mmCIF file of C-alpha atoms in Angstrom:
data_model
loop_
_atom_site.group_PDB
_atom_site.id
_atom_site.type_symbol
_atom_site.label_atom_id
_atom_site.label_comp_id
_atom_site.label_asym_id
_atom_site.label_seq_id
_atom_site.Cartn_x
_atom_site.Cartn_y
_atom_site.Cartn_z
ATOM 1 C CA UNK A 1 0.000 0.000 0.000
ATOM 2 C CA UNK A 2 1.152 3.291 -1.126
ATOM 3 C CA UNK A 3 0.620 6.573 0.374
ATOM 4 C CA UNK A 4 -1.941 8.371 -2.396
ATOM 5 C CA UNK A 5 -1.007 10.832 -4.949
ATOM 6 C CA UNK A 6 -4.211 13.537 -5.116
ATOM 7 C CA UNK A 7 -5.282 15.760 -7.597
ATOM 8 C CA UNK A 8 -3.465 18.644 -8.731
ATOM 9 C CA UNK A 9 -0.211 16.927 -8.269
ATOM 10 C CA UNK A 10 2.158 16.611 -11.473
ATOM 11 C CA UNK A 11 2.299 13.626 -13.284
ATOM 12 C CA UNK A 12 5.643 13.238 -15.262
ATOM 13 C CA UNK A 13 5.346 10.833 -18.384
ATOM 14 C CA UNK A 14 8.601 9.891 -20.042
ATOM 15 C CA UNK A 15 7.033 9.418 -23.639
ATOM 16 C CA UNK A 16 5.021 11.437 -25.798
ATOM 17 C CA UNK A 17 2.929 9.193 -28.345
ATOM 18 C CA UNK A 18 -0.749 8.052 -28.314
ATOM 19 C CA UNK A 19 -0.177 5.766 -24.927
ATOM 20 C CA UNK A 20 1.172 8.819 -23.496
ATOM 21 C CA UNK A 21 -1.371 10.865 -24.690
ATOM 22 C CA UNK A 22 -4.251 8.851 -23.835
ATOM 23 C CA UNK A 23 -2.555 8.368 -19.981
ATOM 24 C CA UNK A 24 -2.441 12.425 -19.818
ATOM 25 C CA UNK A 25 -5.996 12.630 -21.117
ATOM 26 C CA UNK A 26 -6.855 9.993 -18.722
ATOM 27 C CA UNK A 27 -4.925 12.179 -15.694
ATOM 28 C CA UNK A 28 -6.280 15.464 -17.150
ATOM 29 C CA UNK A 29 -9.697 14.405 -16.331
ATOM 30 C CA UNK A 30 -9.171 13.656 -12.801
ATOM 31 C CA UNK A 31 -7.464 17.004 -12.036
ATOM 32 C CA UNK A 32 -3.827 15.773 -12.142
ATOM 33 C CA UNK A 33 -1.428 18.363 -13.872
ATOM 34 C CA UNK A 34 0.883 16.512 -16.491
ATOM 35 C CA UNK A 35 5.005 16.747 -17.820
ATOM 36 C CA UNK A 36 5.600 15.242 -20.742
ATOM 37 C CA UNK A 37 9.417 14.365 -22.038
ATOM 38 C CA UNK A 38 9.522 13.719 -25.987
ATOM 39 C CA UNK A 39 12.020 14.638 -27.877
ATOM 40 C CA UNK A 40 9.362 15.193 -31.283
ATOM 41 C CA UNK A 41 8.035 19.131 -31.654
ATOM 42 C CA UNK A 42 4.336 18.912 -30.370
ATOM 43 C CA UNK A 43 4.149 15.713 -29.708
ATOM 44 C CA UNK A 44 0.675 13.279 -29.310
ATOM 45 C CA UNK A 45 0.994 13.485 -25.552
ATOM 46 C CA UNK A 46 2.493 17.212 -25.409
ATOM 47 C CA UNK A 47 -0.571 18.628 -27.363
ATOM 48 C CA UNK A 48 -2.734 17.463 -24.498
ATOM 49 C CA UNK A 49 -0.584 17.763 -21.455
ATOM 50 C CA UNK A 50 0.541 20.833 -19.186
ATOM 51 C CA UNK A 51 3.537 21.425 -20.501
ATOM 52 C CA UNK A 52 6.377 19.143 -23.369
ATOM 53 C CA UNK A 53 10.327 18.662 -22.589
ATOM 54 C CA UNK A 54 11.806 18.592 -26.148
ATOM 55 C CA UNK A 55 14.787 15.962 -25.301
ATOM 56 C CA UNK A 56 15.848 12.647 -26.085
ATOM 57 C CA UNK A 57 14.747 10.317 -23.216
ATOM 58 C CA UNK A 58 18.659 9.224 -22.267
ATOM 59 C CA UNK A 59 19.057 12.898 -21.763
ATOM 60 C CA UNK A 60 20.111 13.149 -17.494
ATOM 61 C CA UNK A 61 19.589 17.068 -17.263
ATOM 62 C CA UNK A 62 15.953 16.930 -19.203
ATOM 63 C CA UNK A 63 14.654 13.700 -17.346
ATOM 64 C CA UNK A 64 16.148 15.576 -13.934
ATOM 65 C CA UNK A 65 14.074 18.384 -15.028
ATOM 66 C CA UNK A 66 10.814 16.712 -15.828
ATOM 67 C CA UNK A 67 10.837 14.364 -11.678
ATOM 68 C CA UNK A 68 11.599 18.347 -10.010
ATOM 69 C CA UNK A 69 8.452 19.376 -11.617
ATOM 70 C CA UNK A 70 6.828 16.395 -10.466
ATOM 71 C CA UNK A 71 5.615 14.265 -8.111
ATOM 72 C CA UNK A 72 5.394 10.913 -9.671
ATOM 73 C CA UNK A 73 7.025 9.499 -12.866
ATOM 74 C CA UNK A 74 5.713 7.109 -15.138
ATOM 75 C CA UNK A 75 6.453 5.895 -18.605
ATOM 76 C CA UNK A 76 5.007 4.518 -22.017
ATOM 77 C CA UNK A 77 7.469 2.154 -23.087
ATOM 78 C CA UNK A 78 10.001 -0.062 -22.249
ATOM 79 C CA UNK A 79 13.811 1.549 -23.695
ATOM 80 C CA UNK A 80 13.781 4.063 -21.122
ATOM 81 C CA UNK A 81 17.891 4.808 -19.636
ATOM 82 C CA UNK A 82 17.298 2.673 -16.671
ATOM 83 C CA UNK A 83 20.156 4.692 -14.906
ATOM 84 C CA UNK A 84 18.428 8.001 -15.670
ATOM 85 C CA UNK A 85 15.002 7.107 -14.325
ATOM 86 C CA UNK A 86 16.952 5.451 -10.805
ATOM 87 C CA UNK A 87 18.583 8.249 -10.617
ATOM 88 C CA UNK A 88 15.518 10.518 -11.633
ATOM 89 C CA UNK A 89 13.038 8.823 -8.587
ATOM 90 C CA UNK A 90 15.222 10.491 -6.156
ATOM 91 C CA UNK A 91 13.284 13.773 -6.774
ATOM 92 C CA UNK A 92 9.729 12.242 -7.832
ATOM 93 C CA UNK A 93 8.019 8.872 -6.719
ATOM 94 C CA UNK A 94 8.245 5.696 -9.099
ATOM 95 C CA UNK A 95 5.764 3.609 -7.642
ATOM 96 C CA UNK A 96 6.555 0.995 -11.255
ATOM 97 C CA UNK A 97 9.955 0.936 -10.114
ATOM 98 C CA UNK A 98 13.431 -0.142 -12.561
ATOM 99 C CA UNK A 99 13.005 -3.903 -11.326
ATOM 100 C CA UNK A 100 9.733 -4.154 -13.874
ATOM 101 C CA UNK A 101 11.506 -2.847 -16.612
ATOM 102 C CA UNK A 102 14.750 -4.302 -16.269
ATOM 103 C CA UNK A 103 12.664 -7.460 -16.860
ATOM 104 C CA UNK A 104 10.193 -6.677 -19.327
ATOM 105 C CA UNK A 105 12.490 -5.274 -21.549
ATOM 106 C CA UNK A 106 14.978 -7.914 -21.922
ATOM 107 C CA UNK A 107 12.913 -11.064 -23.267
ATOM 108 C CA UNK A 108 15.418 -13.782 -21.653
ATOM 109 C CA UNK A 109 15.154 -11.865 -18.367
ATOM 110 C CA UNK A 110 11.683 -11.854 -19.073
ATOM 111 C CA UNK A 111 11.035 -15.911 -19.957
ATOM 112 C CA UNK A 112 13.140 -16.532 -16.971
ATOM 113 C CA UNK A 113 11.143 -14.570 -14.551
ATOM 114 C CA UNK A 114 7.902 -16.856 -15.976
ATOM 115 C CA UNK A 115 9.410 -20.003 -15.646
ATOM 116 C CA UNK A 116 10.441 -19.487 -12.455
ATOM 117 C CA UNK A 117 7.251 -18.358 -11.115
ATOM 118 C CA UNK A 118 5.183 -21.366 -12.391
ATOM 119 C CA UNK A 119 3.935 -19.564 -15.430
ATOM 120 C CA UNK A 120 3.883 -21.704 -18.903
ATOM 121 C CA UNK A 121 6.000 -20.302 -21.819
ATOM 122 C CA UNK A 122 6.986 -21.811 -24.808
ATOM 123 C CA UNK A 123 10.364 -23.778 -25.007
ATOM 124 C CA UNK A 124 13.419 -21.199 -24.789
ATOM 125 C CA UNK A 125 17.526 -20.552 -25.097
ATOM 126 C CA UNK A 126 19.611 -17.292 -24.810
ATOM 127 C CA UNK A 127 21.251 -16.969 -27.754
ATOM 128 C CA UNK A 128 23.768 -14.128 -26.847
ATOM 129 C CA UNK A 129 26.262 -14.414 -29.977
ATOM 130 C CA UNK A 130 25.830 -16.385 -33.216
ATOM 131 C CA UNK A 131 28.065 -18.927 -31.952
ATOM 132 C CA UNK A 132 25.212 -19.872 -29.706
ATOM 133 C CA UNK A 133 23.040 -20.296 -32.286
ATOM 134 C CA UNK A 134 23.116 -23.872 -33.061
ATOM 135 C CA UNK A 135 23.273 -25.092 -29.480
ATOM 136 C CA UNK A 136 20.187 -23.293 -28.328
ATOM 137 C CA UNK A 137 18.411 -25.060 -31.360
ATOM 138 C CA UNK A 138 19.528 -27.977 -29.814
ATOM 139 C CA UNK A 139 17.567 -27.405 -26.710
ATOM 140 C CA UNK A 140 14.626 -25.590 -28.367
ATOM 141 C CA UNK A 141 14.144 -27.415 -32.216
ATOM 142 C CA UNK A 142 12.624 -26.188 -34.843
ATOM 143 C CA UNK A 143 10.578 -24.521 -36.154
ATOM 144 C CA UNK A 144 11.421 -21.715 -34.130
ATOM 145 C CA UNK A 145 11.609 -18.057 -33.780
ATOM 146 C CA UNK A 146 14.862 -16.188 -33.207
ATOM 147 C CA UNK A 147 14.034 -12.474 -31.540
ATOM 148 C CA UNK A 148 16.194 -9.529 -30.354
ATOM 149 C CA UNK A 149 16.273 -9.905 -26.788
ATOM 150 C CA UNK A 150 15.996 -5.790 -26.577
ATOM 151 C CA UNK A 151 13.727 -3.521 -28.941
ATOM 152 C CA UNK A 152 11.624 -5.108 -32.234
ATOM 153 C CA UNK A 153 8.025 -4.887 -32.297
ATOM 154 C CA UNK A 154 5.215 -5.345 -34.898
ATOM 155 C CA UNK A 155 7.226 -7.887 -36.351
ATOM 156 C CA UNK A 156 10.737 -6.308 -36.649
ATOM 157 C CA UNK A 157 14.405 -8.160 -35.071
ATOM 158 C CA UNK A 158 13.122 -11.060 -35.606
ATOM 159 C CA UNK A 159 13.769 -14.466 -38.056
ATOM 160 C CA UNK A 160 11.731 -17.439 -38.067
ATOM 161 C CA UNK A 161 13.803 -20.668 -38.656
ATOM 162 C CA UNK A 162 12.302 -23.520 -39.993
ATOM 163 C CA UNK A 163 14.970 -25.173 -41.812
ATOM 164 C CA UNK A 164 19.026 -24.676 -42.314
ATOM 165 C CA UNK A 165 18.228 -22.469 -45.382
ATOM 166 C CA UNK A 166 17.343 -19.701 -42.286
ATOM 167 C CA UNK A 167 20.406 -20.394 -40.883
ATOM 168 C CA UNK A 168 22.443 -17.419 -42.683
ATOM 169 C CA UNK A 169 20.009 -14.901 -41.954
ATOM 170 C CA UNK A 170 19.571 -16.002 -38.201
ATOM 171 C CA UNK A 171 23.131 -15.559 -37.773
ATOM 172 C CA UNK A 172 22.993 -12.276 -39.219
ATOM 173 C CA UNK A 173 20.479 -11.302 -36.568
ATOM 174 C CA UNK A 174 22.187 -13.111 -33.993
ATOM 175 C CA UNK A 175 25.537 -10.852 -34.937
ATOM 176 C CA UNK A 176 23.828 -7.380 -34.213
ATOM 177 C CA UNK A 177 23.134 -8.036 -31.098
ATOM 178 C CA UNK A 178 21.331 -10.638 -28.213
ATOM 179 C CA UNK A 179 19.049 -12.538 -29.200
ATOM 180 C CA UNK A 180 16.443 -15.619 -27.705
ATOM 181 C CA UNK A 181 15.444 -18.453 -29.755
ATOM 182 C CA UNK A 182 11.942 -19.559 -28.933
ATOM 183 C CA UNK A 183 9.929 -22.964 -29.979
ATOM 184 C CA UNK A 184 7.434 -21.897 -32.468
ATOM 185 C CA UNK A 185 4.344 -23.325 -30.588
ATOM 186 C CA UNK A 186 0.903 -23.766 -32.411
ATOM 187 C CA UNK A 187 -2.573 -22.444 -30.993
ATOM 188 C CA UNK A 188 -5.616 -21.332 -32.232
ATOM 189 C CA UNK A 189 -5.647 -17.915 -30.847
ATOM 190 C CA UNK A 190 -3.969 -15.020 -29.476
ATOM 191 C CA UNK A 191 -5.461 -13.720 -26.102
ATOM 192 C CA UNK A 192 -4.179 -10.528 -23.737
ATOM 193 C CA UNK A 193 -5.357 -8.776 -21.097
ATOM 194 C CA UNK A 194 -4.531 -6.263 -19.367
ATOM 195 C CA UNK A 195 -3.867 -6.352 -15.307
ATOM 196 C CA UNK A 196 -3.151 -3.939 -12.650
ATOM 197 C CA UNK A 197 -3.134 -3.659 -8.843
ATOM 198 C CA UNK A 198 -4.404 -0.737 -6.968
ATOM 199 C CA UNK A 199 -3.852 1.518 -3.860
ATOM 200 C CA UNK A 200 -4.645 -1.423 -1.075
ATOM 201 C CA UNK A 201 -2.514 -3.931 -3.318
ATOM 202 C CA UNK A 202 -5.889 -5.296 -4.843
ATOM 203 C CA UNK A 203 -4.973 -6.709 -8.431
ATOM 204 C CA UNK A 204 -7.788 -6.337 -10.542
ATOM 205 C CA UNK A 205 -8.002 -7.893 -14.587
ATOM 206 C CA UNK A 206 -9.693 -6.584 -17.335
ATOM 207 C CA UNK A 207 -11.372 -8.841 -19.248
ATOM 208 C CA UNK A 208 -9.775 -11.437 -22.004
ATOM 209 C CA UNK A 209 -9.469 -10.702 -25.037
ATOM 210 C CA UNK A 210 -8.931 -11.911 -29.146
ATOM 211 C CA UNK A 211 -6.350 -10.004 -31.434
ATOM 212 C CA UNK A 212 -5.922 -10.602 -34.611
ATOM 213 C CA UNK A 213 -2.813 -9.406 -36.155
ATOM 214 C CA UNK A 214 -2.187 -8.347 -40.233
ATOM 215 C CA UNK A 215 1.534 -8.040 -40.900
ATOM 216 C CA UNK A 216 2.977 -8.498 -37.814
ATOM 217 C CA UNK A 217 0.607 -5.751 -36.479
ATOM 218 C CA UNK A 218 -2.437 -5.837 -34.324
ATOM 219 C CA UNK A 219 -5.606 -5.698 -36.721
ATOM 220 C CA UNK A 220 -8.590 -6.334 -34.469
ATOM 221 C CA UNK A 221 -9.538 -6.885 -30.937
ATOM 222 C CA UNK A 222 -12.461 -8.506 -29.776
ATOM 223 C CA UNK A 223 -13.955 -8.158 -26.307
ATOM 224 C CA UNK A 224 -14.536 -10.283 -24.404
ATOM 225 C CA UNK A 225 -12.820 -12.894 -26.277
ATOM 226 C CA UNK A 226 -15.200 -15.248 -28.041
ATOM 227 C CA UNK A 227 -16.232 -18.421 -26.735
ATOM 228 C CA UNK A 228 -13.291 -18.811 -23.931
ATOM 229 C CA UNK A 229 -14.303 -21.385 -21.451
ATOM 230 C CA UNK A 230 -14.812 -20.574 -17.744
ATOM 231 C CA UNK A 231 -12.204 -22.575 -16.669
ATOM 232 C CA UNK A 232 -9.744 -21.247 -19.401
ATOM 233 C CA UNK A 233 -10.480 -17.718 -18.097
ATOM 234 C CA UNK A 234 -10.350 -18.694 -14.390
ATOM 235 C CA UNK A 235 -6.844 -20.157 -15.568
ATOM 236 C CA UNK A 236 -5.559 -17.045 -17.149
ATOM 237 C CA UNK A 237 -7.143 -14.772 -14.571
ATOM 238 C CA UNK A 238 -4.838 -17.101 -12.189
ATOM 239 C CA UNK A 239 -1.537 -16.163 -14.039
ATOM 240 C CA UNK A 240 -2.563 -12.401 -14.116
ATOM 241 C CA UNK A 241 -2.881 -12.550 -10.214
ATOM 242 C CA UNK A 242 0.503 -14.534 -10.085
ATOM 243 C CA UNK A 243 2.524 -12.467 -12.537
ATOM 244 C CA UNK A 244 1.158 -9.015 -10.785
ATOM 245 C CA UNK A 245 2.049 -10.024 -7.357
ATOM 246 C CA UNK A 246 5.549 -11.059 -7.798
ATOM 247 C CA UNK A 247 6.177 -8.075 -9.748
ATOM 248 C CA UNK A 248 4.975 -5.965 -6.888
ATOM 249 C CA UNK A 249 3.317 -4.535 -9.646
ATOM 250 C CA UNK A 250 2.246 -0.491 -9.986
ATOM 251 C CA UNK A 251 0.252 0.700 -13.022
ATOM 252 C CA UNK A 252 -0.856 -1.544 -15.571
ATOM 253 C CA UNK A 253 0.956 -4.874 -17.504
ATOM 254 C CA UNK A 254 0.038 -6.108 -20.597
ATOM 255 C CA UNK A 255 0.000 -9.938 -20.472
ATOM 256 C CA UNK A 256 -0.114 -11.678 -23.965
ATOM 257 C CA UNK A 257 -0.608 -15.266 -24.682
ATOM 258 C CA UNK A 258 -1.453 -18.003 -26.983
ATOM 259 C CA UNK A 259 -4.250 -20.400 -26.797
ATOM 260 C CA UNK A 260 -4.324 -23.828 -28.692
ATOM 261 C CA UNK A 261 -5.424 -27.679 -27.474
ATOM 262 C CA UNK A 262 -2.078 -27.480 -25.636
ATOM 263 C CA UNK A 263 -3.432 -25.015 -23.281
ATOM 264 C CA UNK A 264 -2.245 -21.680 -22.168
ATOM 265 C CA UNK A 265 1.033 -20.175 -23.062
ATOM 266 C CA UNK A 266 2.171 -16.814 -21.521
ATOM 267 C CA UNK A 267 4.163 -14.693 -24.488
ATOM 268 C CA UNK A 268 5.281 -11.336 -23.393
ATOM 269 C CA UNK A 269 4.768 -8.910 -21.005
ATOM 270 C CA UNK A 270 4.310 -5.060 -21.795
ATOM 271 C CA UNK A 271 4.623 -2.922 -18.174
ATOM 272 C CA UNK A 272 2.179 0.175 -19.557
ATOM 273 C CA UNK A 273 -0.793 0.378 -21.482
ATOM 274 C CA UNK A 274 -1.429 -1.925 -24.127
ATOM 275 C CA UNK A 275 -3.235 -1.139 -28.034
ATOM 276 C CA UNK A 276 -5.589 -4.850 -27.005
ATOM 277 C CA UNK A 277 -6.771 -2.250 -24.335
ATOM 278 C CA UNK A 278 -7.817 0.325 -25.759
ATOM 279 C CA UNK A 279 -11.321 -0.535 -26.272
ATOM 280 C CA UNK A 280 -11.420 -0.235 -22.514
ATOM 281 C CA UNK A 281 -12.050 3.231 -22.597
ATOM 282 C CA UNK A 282 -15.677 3.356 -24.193
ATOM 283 C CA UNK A 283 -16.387 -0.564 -23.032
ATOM 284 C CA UNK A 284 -15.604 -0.828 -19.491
ATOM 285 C CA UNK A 285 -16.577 0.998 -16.099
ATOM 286 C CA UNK A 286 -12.418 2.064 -16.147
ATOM 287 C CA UNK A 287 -9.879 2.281 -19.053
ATOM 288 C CA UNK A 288 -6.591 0.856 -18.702
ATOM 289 C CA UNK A 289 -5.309 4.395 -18.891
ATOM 290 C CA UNK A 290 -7.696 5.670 -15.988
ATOM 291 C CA UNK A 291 -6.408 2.502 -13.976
ATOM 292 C CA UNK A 292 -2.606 3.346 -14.534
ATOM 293 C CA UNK A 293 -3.598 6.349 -13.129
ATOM 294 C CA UNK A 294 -4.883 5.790 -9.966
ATOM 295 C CA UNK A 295 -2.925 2.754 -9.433
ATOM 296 C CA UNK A 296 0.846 4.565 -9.472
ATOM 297 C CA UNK A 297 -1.241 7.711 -7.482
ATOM 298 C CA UNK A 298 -1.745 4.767 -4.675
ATOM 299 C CA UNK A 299 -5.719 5.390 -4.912
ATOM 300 C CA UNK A 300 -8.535 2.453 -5.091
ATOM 301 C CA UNK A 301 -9.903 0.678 -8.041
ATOM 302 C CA UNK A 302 -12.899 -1.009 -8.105
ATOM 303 C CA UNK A 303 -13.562 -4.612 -9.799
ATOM 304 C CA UNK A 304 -13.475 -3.879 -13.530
ATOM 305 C CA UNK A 305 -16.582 -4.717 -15.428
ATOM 306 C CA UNK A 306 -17.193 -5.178 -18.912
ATOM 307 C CA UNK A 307 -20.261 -2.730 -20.165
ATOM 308 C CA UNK A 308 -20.561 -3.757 -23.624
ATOM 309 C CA UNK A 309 -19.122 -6.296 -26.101
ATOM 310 C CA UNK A 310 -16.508 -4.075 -28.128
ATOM 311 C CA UNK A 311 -14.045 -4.694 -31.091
ATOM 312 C CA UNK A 312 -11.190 -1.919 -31.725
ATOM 313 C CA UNK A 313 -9.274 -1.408 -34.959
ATOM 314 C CA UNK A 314 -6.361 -0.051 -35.439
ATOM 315 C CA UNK A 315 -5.766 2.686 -37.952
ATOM 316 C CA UNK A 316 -2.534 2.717 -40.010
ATOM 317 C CA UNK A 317 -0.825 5.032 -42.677
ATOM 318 C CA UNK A 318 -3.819 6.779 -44.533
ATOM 319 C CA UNK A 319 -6.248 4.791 -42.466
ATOM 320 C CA UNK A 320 -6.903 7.531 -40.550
ATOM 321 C CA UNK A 321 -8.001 10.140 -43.179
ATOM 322 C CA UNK A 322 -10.046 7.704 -44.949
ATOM 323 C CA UNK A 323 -12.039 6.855 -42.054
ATOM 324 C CA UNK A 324 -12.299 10.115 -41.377
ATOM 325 C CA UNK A 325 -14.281 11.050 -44.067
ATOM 326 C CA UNK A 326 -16.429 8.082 -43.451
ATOM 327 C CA UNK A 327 -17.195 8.823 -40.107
ATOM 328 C CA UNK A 328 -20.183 10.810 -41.003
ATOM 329 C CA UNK A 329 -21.824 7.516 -41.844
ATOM 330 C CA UNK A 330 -21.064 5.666 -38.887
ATOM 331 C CA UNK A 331 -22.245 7.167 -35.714
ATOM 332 C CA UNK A 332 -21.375 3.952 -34.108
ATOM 333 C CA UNK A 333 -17.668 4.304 -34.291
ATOM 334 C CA UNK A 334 -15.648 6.028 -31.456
ATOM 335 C CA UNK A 335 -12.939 7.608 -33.473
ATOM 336 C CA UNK A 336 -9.060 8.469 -31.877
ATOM 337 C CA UNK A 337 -6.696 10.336 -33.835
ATOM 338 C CA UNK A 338 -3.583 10.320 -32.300
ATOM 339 C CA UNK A 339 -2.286 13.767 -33.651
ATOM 340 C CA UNK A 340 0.832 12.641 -34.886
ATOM 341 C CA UNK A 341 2.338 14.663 -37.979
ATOM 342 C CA UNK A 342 2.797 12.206 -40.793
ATOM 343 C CA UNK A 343 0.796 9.142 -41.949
ATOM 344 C CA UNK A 344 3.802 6.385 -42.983
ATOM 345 C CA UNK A 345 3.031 2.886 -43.626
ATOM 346 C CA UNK A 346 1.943 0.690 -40.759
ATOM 347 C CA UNK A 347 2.190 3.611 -38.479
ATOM 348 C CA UNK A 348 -0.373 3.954 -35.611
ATOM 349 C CA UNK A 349 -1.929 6.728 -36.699
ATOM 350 C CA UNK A 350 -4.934 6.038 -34.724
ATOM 351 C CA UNK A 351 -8.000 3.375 -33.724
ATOM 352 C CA UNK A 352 -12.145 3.117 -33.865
ATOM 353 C CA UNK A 353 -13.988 0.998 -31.030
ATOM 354 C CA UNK A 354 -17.427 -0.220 -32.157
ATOM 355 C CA UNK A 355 -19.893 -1.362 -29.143
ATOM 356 C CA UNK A 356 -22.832 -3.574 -29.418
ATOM 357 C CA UNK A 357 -24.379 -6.461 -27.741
ATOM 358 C CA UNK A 358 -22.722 -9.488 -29.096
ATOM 359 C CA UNK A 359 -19.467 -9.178 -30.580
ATOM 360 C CA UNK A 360 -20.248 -11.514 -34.082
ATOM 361 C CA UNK A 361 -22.648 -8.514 -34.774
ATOM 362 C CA UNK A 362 -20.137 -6.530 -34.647
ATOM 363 C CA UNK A 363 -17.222 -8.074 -37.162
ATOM 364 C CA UNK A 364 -19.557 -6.179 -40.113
ATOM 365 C CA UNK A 365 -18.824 -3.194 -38.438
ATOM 366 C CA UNK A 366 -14.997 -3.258 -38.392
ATOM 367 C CA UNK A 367 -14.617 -4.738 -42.363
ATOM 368 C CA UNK A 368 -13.837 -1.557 -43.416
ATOM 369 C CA UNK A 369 -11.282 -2.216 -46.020
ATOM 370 C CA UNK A 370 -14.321 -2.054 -48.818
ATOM 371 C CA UNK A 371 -15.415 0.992 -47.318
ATOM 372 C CA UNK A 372 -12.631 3.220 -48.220
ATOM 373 C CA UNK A 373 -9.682 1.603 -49.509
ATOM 374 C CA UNK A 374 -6.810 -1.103 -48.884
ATOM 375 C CA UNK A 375 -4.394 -0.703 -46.172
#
């Protein structure tokens, strides 16, 4: 238990994109005064904050400056200068903490933490140089997935390895840099959900849901996810409650996993909000950003609820302005643009949550490709 934060103390957010922006609109509305640090002109979380720091994030002086104009840091991603934020929570509370990123950041240090708490992964080895390369598939077979241990997301650092004609370009990954080699496990279905624990130590869970990736690149998600078995969700409801407590875990964790007839695997942690959550904030009695809130300010959160079957898609490149000018026809799409500057391809440019009763009603609703153009 934490001592609380109240309203119209500073919140300091190391980040300035839509998860940033979406935590300061989220802190905004309960009265909270918010620091951003971003080194991008008018960036998605400086347009709505208090006040921007234009600075790289491993700047010491800037990240100094944003914890003495604050009195609690947080952050909304994981390659934050781990010695810079330590040093930082001298001046403003860190109720998150280094520990959780030091382990969510590095996916070895991350599998290990799993398996030794009980929670199911797939198969594993550390690959830290390409001479290590063949030994781990030793332990781990094929076919398998070789990742960055550090950075990569949507699909980038990593090499899938089904045969030795993958070999050359796994060792060209493996060169650069760390790297893990995991088992390429099937399933049926990718599940997440997002988790958090509040002032009293409480952990409350969101509820479980589908994505559906295109690219390498969340597409859809569906909430609550379809057809999931009570016990299956008492099961991953279980881990949730596991995985928060032995992180001692502030704000909120992302927790995603893969579901097949082998059961339950956990695949990575994210320690901030999460883009599965997002259709929290029109479909549930709390969004995940509200929660992140009130859970590093040290206040109470009540049991989440589910108000409405959702599904939330994410809006890419030109997405944006072509849904835009469809929006006038759909008065049943809650529509975030994430202010960012330029549309590039498979950029997050923003996302549309569509409510209804029963989520197979509302897969229509989110086919929008024919509507006004290809990705």
């Amino acid at each position: 238990m934490i001592k609380p934060i109240l309203p119209p103390a500073t919140i300091g957010i190391v980040g300035g994109g839509q998860l940033g922006r979406m935590l300061a609109q989220a802190a905004k509305a309960m009265g909270y005064t918010v620091g951003v640090l971003d080194p991008t002109p008018h960036a998605p979380a400086g347009q709505v904050a208090d006040f921007q720091l234009q600075a790289d994030y491993d700047d010491h002086a800037a990240l100094d400056e944003l914890a003495r104009r604050a009195d609690v840091l947080t952050y909304e991603f994981e390659n934050v200068d781990l010695a810079a934020l330590q040093e930082a929570s001298k001046q403003a509370a860190l109720p998150q903490g280094t520990a959780l990123l030091a382990i969510t950041r590095d996916r070895v240090k991350e599998k290990t933490f799993l398996r030794d708490h009980g929670v199911p992964t797939a198969e594993f080895a550390a690959v830290p140089d390409p001479a290590a390369l063949i030994p781990a598939i030793h332990v781990v077979g094929v076919p398998a997935i070789l990742k960055t241990t550090t950075g990569g997301y949507d699909g980038h650092g990593q090499q899938d390895i089904n045969s030795d004609l993958d070999l050359p370009a796994a060792q060209a990954l493996a060169a650069k840099g760390p790297c893990i080699l995991e088992a390429r496990v099937p399933f049926d279905r990718e599940l997440s959900l997002m988790v958090t624990r509040d002032g009293r130590d409480r952990v409350r869970c969101f509820p479980v849901v589908e994505n559906r990736h295109k690219d390498h690149i969340l597409h859809v998600t569906i909430a609550p996810a379809p057809d999931l078995a009570k016990a299956e969700q008492y099961q991953i409801d279980a881990l949730a409650t596991k995985i928060a407590t032995a992180l001692d875990l502030r704000g909120v964790l992302g927790i995603e996993l893969f579901a097949g007839k082998s059961g339950v695997l956990v695949n990575e942690l994210a320690p901030r909000p999460h883009n599965s959550g997002h259709y929290t904030i029109e479909a549930c009695n709390f969004s995940q950003f509200q929660a992140h809130i009130l859970s590093i300010c040290g206040l109470p959160i009540p049991q989440v609820r589910l108000q409405e079957c959702a599904v939330m898609r994410n809006l890419l490149g030109a997405d944006l302005e072509c849904a835009k000018a469809a929006w006038p026809q759909h008065p049943e799409w809650h529509l975030h643009d994430y202010g960012k500057a330029e549309a590039r391809p498979g950029r997050k440019m923003g996302h549309l949550t569509v409510l209804a009763g029963d989520t197979k009603d509302l897969m229509g609703s989110i086919q929008l490709e024919d509507e006004y153009g290809k990705n």
